[in-house]
XYZ file of C-alpha atoms in Angstrom:
569
model
C -89.768 20.469 70.275
C -87.878 17.814 68.640
C -84.976 19.055 70.421
C -86.626 17.772 73.824
C -87.721 14.579 72.813
C -84.263 13.776 70.856
C -82.521 14.883 74.433
C -85.121 13.045 76.578
C -83.643 9.756 74.180
C -80.513 9.944 75.369
C -81.522 10.959 79.183
C -83.742 7.952 79.395
C -80.962 5.319 79.735
C -79.393 6.932 82.703
C -82.459 6.704 84.827
C -81.059 3.802 86.448
C -78.052 3.032 87.388
C -78.282 -0.616 86.338
C -79.137 -0.276 82.381
C -77.579 -2.612 79.730
C -73.732 -2.601 79.091
C -73.206 0.432 76.771
C -71.049 -0.135 73.932
C -68.159 2.712 73.543
C -68.092 4.140 69.868
C -65.195 3.262 67.651
C -64.439 7.364 67.638
C -64.205 7.505 71.395
C -62.458 4.318 72.004
C -58.750 5.472 72.516
C -59.849 8.676 74.349
C -58.374 8.915 77.806
C -60.380 10.160 80.848
C -58.657 13.368 80.633
C -59.989 13.626 77.280
C -63.640 12.611 77.721
C -63.674 15.084 80.463
C -62.562 18.122 78.169
C -65.353 16.831 75.693
C -67.996 16.540 78.996
C -67.069 19.977 80.299
C -67.203 21.430 76.661
C -70.634 20.153 75.714
C -73.702 22.130 76.610
C -76.335 20.344 78.647
C -78.725 20.014 76.450
C -76.513 18.895 73.517
C -77.199 14.729 72.924
C -73.576 14.176 72.353
C -73.260 14.745 75.886
C -74.890 11.812 77.205
C -73.144 10.060 74.726
C -69.572 11.299 76.507
C -71.042 10.529 80.107
C -71.883 6.929 79.033
C -68.566 6.216 77.292
C -66.977 7.724 80.558
C -68.648 5.343 82.643
C -68.493 2.151 80.456
C -64.577 2.783 80.204
C -64.211 2.779 83.758
C -66.148 -0.172 84.226
C -64.212 -2.113 81.941
C -60.845 -1.130 83.386
C -62.475 -1.722 87.031
C -61.318 1.686 87.992
C -63.626 2.743 90.548
C -62.059 6.144 91.007
C -63.067 6.702 87.671
C -66.347 5.381 87.840
C -67.118 7.404 90.564
C -65.986 10.728 88.809
C -68.379 9.297 85.723
C -71.026 8.906 88.216
C -70.894 12.365 89.880
C -70.669 13.667 86.383
C -73.982 12.362 85.367
C -75.740 12.864 88.555
C -75.501 16.909 88.144
C -77.099 16.345 85.091
C -80.571 14.077 86.193
C -83.592 14.325 87.959
C -84.113 14.232 91.778
C -84.589 10.424 91.620
C -82.296 9.387 89.087
C -79.284 11.592 90.889
C -80.355 9.688 94.135
C -79.611 6.477 92.444
C -76.151 7.539 91.092
C -75.492 8.933 94.510
C -76.231 5.594 96.336
C -74.078 3.540 93.971
C -70.962 5.884 94.538
C -71.367 5.461 98.361
C -71.717 1.693 98.093
C -68.089 1.786 95.711
C -66.906 4.209 98.634
C -68.036 2.131 101.770
C -66.503 -0.919 100.140
C -63.306 0.793 99.475
C -63.263 2.254 103.160
C -62.547 5.753 102.289
C -63.958 8.311 104.200
C -63.368 10.876 101.819
C -65.090 9.521 99.396
C -67.577 8.210 101.320
C -68.197 12.110 103.046
C -68.110 13.222 99.498
C -70.981 11.068 98.197
C -73.125 12.260 101.047
C -72.309 15.851 99.913
C -73.314 14.811 96.654
C -77.043 13.783 98.002
C -77.159 16.862 100.305
C -76.792 19.440 96.995
C -79.296 17.160 95.205
C -81.946 17.345 98.257
C -80.902 21.468 98.553
C -81.838 21.739 94.660
C -85.067 20.412 95.021
C -85.894 22.423 98.159
C -85.696 19.239 100.133
C -83.807 20.923 103.258
C -84.792 18.526 106.137
C -82.710 15.664 104.100
C -80.298 18.140 102.709
C -79.057 19.215 106.432
C -79.665 15.478 107.303
C -76.694 14.592 104.571
C -74.233 17.382 105.457
C -74.469 16.269 108.903
C -72.953 12.865 108.050
C -70.776 14.048 105.653
C -69.423 15.949 108.454
C -68.523 13.382 110.628
C -66.804 11.418 107.829
C -64.791 14.556 106.442
C -63.747 15.325 110.057
C -61.983 12.281 109.903
C -59.752 13.193 106.590
C -57.384 16.346 106.441
C -59.573 17.542 103.486
C -59.999 21.284 104.312
C -61.783 22.122 101.239
C -64.594 19.557 101.723
C -64.718 20.784 105.246
C -65.589 23.878 103.937
C -68.034 22.871 101.276
C -70.108 21.499 104.307
C -69.793 24.637 105.878
C -70.801 26.520 103.039
C -73.962 24.134 102.581
C -74.892 24.320 106.189
C -74.922 28.089 105.854
C -77.016 28.072 103.249
C -79.576 26.149 105.117
C -79.265 28.253 107.926
C -80.062 31.556 105.656
C -82.983 29.448 104.611
C -84.067 29.498 108.237
C -83.758 32.941 108.915
C -80.343 32.253 111.269
C -78.888 35.319 109.203
C -76.104 36.527 111.619
C -74.971 32.695 112.026
C -75.032 32.238 108.613
C -73.438 35.624 107.683
C -70.207 34.280 110.299
C -70.117 31.153 108.011
C -70.083 32.652 104.479
C -67.643 35.217 105.846
C -65.107 32.373 106.823
C -65.876 30.276 103.444
C -65.151 33.630 101.743
C -61.960 33.912 103.377
C -60.686 30.335 103.021
C -61.586 30.701 99.330
C -60.258 33.669 98.594
C -56.769 32.783 99.664
C -56.545 30.038 96.951
C -56.283 29.851 93.520
C -58.162 28.100 90.627
C -61.224 27.993 89.350
C -63.371 26.439 91.700
C -61.919 28.185 94.872
C -62.819 31.702 92.435
C -66.567 30.607 92.297
C -66.279 29.489 96.219
C -64.928 32.808 96.895
C -67.823 34.824 94.638
C -70.738 32.498 95.729
C -69.675 32.968 99.509
C -69.527 37.143 98.801
C -72.888 37.055 97.425
C -74.133 35.025 100.449
C -72.561 37.634 102.497
C -74.322 40.090 100.931
C -77.645 38.754 101.028
C -77.135 37.880 104.845
C -75.865 41.737 105.338
C -79.224 42.677 103.633
C -81.360 40.449 106.070
C -79.715 41.670 109.005
C -80.458 45.555 107.672
C -76.925 46.310 106.751
C -77.446 47.727 103.874
C -74.597 49.643 102.961
C -72.034 46.876 103.432
C -74.523 44.691 101.039
C -74.060 47.831 98.052
C -70.272 47.633 99.163
C -70.174 43.915 98.687
C -72.623 43.574 95.690
C -70.369 46.231 93.817
C -67.133 44.187 94.342
C -68.901 41.187 93.382
C -70.545 42.481 89.972
C -66.819 43.705 89.160
C -65.056 40.598 89.899
C -67.526 38.066 88.204
C -67.557 40.275 85.227
C -66.636 37.782 82.261
C -68.531 34.639 80.689
C -66.786 32.126 83.157
C -69.028 33.743 86.347
C -71.927 34.841 84.158
C -74.229 33.449 86.505
C -73.354 34.432 89.706
C -73.109 37.846 88.101
C -76.589 38.009 87.634
C -77.215 37.163 91.509
C -74.850 40.121 92.362
C -77.126 42.267 90.167
C -80.495 40.588 91.940
C -79.049 41.401 95.308
C -78.593 44.584 94.639
C -81.448 45.435 92.816
C -83.349 43.769 96.269
C -80.864 45.918 98.204
C -81.684 49.317 96.822
C -85.573 48.395 97.313
C -84.715 48.490 101.217
C -82.716 51.628 100.215
C -86.177 53.373 98.980
C -84.225 53.906 95.419
C -87.078 52.064 93.615
C -86.060 53.047 90.150
C -82.566 51.621 90.512
C -83.703 48.442 91.849
C -86.150 47.976 89.006
C -83.061 48.630 86.454
C -80.605 46.192 88.737
C -83.399 43.584 88.924
C -84.427 43.927 84.824
C -80.456 43.389 84.355
C -80.266 40.112 86.378
C -83.590 38.716 85.034
C -82.203 37.041 81.664
C -79.024 35.616 83.473
C -80.717 34.062 86.212
C -83.389 32.734 83.734
C -80.794 31.094 81.939
C -79.995 29.162 85.101
C -83.565 28.171 85.495
C -83.953 28.931 89.358
C -87.649 29.149 89.573
C -87.276 30.169 93.324
C -84.913 33.201 92.371
C -87.073 34.162 88.971
C -89.781 34.405 91.520
C -88.022 36.770 93.867
C -87.119 38.543 91.116
C -90.555 39.019 89.928
C -91.978 39.878 93.646
C -89.185 42.581 94.146
C -90.371 44.123 90.642
C -93.936 44.031 91.984
C -93.224 45.957 95.228
C -90.664 48.528 93.208
C -93.785 49.379 91.066
C -96.466 49.684 93.729
C -94.389 51.851 95.238
C -93.908 54.181 91.941
C -97.783 54.051 91.595
C -97.433 51.723 88.517
C -100.101 48.999 89.860
C -100.930 47.538 86.481
C -97.058 46.410 85.861
C -97.005 45.622 89.662
C -99.794 42.858 89.549
C -98.533 41.802 86.236
C -95.188 41.157 88.087
C -96.651 39.556 91.203
C -98.579 37.302 88.932
C -95.901 36.025 87.550
C -94.270 35.054 90.720
C -97.997 33.380 91.739
C -97.699 31.293 88.403
C -94.551 29.941 89.501
C -95.361 29.280 92.865
C -98.160 27.327 91.791
C -96.815 25.159 89.101
C -94.089 24.260 91.650
C -96.216 24.027 94.786
C -93.404 25.871 96.238
C -93.063 28.742 99.044
C -90.305 30.150 101.446
C -90.337 32.672 103.974
C -89.606 35.565 101.340
C -92.004 34.539 99.036
C -95.025 34.201 101.592
C -95.101 38.284 101.123
C -96.752 37.882 97.820
C -100.021 36.836 98.874
C -99.725 39.294 101.769
C -99.116 42.006 98.832
C -102.141 40.614 96.953
C -104.208 40.910 99.722
C -103.440 44.303 100.625
C -103.961 45.262 97.145
C -107.286 43.758 96.942
C -108.461 44.895 100.405
C -107.865 48.741 99.439
C -109.612 48.323 95.955
C -112.363 46.773 97.791
C -112.316 43.156 95.574
C -113.366 41.012 97.916
C -113.355 37.569 95.386
C -109.528 38.354 94.899
C -109.064 38.925 98.566
C -110.172 35.487 99.441
C -108.624 33.810 96.596
C -105.155 35.349 97.945
C -105.583 34.578 101.381
C -106.497 30.813 100.757
C -103.447 30.741 98.616
C -101.390 32.507 101.504
C -103.076 29.315 104.093
C -101.742 27.106 101.289
C -98.327 28.569 101.766
C -98.175 28.384 105.561
C -98.951 24.772 105.122
C -95.994 24.043 103.148
C -93.862 26.415 105.348
C -94.973 24.363 108.470
C -94.085 21.137 106.363
C -91.003 22.086 105.118
C -89.216 24.541 107.844
C -90.870 23.274 111.407
C -88.429 20.123 111.574
C -85.508 21.824 110.119
C -85.868 24.749 112.548
C -85.201 21.992 115.221
C -83.073 19.909 113.844
C -80.251 22.776 112.842
C -79.853 24.134 116.561
C -80.296 20.529 118.193
C -78.273 18.298 115.594
C -75.759 20.624 113.899
C -74.305 23.664 115.902
C -74.565 21.326 119.260
C -72.768 18.365 117.540
C -70.437 21.024 116.410
C -69.426 22.375 119.609
C -70.247 19.332 122.513
C -70.521 15.994 120.819
C -74.528 15.517 121.413
C -75.153 17.629 124.228
C -78.561 18.475 125.061
C -79.330 22.252 124.117
C -81.773 22.553 126.824
C -79.054 22.346 129.460
C -78.699 25.466 132.308
C -77.382 28.045 130.498
C -74.082 28.349 132.999
C -73.426 24.723 131.947
C -74.278 25.259 128.173
C -71.751 28.342 128.469
C -69.083 26.732 129.997
C -68.854 23.603 127.625
C -68.976 25.921 124.765
C -66.270 28.352 126.060
C -64.466 24.870 126.353
C -65.246 24.194 122.962
C -64.240 27.545 121.233
C -60.707 26.704 122.903
C -60.334 23.315 121.326
C -61.665 24.887 118.320
C -59.108 27.763 118.402
C -56.295 25.420 119.008
C -57.292 22.956 116.108
C -57.584 26.252 114.039
C -54.092 26.939 114.654
C -52.717 23.380 114.386
C -54.254 23.430 111.175
C -53.116 26.618 109.666
C -49.621 25.474 111.237
C -49.633 22.248 109.430
C -51.094 24.108 106.254
C -47.992 26.769 106.359
C -45.588 24.278 106.624
C -47.151 22.117 103.536
C -46.774 25.231 101.674
C -43.168 26.160 102.496
C -42.067 22.772 101.449
C -44.170 22.699 97.986
C -42.502 25.819 96.902
C -39.346 24.976 97.775
C -39.888 21.552 95.475
C -41.906 24.042 92.660
C -38.680 26.209 93.348
C -36.265 23.485 92.345
C -38.376 22.215 89.722
C -38.418 25.681 88.181
C -34.700 25.800 88.262
C -34.241 22.637 86.393
C -36.743 23.621 83.778
C -34.371 27.161 83.173
C -31.204 25.296 82.914
C -32.649 22.503 80.875
C -34.431 24.964 78.470
C -30.721 27.061 78.502
C -28.884 23.763 77.405
C -31.263 22.565 74.967
C -30.923 26.173 73.292
C -27.379 25.928 73.022
C -26.805 22.318 72.245
C -27.718 21.277 68.813
C -30.140 18.151 68.339
C -28.993 14.733 67.621
C -29.508 13.250 64.181
C -31.591 10.216 64.195
C -30.579 7.261 62.566
C -32.912 5.021 61.283
C -31.017 1.173 61.603
C -31.985 -1.747 60.248
C -32.757 -2.925 63.442
C -35.813 -0.648 63.983
C -36.984 -0.971 60.198
C -37.533 -4.682 61.462
C -38.953 -3.825 64.651
C -41.621 -1.589 63.429
C -42.209 -3.597 60.215
C -42.323 -0.238 58.217
C -40.207 0.004 55.202
C -37.018 2.276 55.893
C -37.602 4.843 53.194
C -41.151 5.328 54.671
C -39.683 5.759 58.318
C -36.771 8.424 57.052
C -39.556 10.356 55.135
C -41.987 10.308 58.032
C -39.151 11.554 60.652
C -37.897 14.328 57.899
C -41.589 15.392 57.908
C -42.095 15.614 61.437
C -38.780 17.621 61.671
C -40.225 19.805 59.260
C -43.602 19.784 61.232
C -41.239 20.943 64.225
C -39.207 23.320 62.951
C -42.377 25.089 61.328
C -43.872 25.148 64.478
C -47.036 23.709 62.797
C -47.723 22.011 65.983
C -49.663 25.428 67.414
C -51.999 24.811 64.944
C -55.276 24.179 67.386
C -57.074 21.814 64.772
C -53.664 19.786 64.131
C -54.500 15.932 65.315
C -52.805 12.410 64.141
C -55.088 11.986 60.980
C -54.379 15.618 59.889
C -50.461 15.046 60.330
C -50.642 11.665 58.655
C -52.071 13.013 55.733
C -49.942 16.023 55.507
C -47.078 13.402 55.852
C -48.813 11.301 53.119
C -48.871 8.447 55.349
C -51.084 6.296 57.278
C -52.129 6.950 61.122
C -50.722 3.704 61.957
C -46.833 4.238 60.705
C -47.308 7.636 62.257
C -47.928 6.452 65.515
C -45.436 3.603 65.359
C -42.639 6.255 64.096
C -43.837 8.439 66.593
C -43.693 5.724 69.721
C -40.127 4.622 68.942
C -38.326 7.578 68.094
C -40.101 10.193 70.233
C -40.868 7.591 73.090
C -44.252 8.585 73.647
C -47.501 8.571 71.951
C -48.782 11.501 69.678
C -50.994 13.278 72.156
C -47.799 13.300 74.570
C -45.623 14.301 71.449
C -47.849 17.329 70.561
C -48.240 18.555 74.041
C -44.331 18.401 74.586
C -43.677 20.653 71.613
C -46.439 22.900 73.071
C -45.222 22.812 76.431
C -41.499 23.002 75.084
C -42.466 26.284 73.024
C -44.216 27.993 75.609
C -41.119 27.403 78.055
C -39.007 29.201 75.566
C -41.541 31.615 74.547
C -42.472 32.839 78.601
C -38.641 32.779 79.149
C -37.754 35.227 76.091
C -40.688 37.570 75.962
C -41.716 39.741 78.340
C -45.050 40.584 76.265
C -46.222 37.103 76.314
C -45.801 36.837 79.842
C -48.486 39.400 80.399
C -50.656 37.465 78.522
C -53.640 35.567 80.733
C -53.599 31.635 80.447
C -56.709 31.486 78.214
C -54.576 33.710 75.722
C -51.602 31.708 76.024
C -53.654 28.366 75.352
C -55.180 29.488 72.593
C -51.544 30.958 70.641
C -50.088 27.545 71.877
C -52.939 25.811 70.191
C -54.659 24.159 73.006
C -58.624 23.985 73.300
C -59.011 25.201 76.288
C -57.077 27.205 79.554
C -57.147 24.077 81.586
C -55.544 21.594 78.766
C -52.959 23.564 78.400
C -52.610 24.379 82.451
C -52.562 20.387 83.440
C -49.912 19.240 80.032
C -47.724 22.113 81.457
C -48.146 20.878 85.091
C -47.453 17.059 83.732
C -44.254 17.745 81.870
C -42.460 20.343 84.118
C -44.238 19.857 87.796
C -45.042 23.563 87.758
C -48.054 25.524 86.422
C -47.451 28.033 83.928
C -48.788 30.824 86.329
C -46.189 29.826 88.538
C -43.486 29.624 86.311
C -44.242 33.436 84.678
C -44.311 34.516 88.491
C -40.946 33.199 88.937
C -39.597 34.496 85.763
C -40.895 37.992 86.413
C -38.641 37.787 89.565
C -35.633 37.118 87.492
C -33.069 39.926 86.826
C -33.524 42.454 83.733
C -30.702 40.011 81.263
C -33.684 37.178 81.345
C -36.441 39.425 80.724
C -35.799 40.588 77.393
C -38.634 41.109 75.125
């Protein structure tokens, strides 16, 4: 209980965008935006320090009048706030994006709003915002964001029961994300794959659904994909029920439940309980069946929620108590079913009209009335499909040309990096001379400068920079000096700040290590990051790219293509 109140204390200042100016703590004042992002991403949502990081990020962006970073800060914040507060932050993002006259930022702002409404089950407003976002994003060349919108609209189609249309969209999204690298694309691929499985289930393609779920369970193993792993298990549990394998269904659903519960997804928790109830009814264990169905009902009553799937809960109750001759409970759940239908009428009636009239028609024939005669409609659709096909071919061609150019640049940077590394391996390092002029510039005693430089040489030779816990304060203490002197010496003689100096040492070490060790080339990026002292794979990958112009994964692939003499272990 104390933890909850503590977290609310930190969240309350975020419930309005126009809060009083936040004073950045001294311990965070020198951090870069990238460092703060790492702190935010590494913090748990229930950790109070997270809100200090978020407020610091936002205030730093305001202080520096950096609109792009301010938008990122607002986006990071709104993901962790309730609907009304999140919408205020999305309004601020849209105001900034509109002032900048940036279609991409405006489109993404409306996507944020669509996601907020979708999470709160307001599908009507979610769809409206996706449609607005679609108009802006189509004015840009951001294909990735176009597919985010496509995935969002596919979700709404799925909730409305248009499963073949949803499956087609999810399949397009899956293929798009599958061909691209990176964590976000991997997540997009797995979520699209999972949604394909559910759509196939709705279309009674049970074997295809099992095939997809099996693939998804295997590919989502690992802590980075724990949440989506649970949904693949749930999907297969529901699918096994449809195949009348009730014990197998129970097994999958019980494995899925802890992971879905961790995500606090009350809708899918309720669905899991409902199918466990259905399983136990089929297994003639009425006591367990009713207990699970009552858990479903409790969630629906608590959230005043209903959807087309969960409506069946009350039909199951009514049939069960009708068979038992229990008129009181039969009446109770009949009333519950009527209440659920009222919610469904309110939430779905408008959407069913809107999704055909405003999305499909707008995407195909730019605002034509979908009640036109069939022949005219088919002619327009054929023309639109032709245009879309031509557009797809054009986009693919442009992407191929762009990728070819990018690969040439990467190859050149790789060759330059190898040449630079080989030259460094054969050329002795120059001795640093401490001049009186430098001593005067730094305002540090010459002996102290020499002592610090000698210490840095030892630090480099002993490869102490690989220590994950090393920072400027710790190194200053090891060298019996202070952080101010150490910072000045590094800036003057190394030409960079401490963090850049540390990253350069680690990246140079990584280049040599990967070049000369075939064993290390088989390591994962995460394992390499840990060995090199980086806090996480992203920090390593970003530092490597910043220094070399290529990603470590690309560097490793190119090394593997080299002839045998280079690949010595």
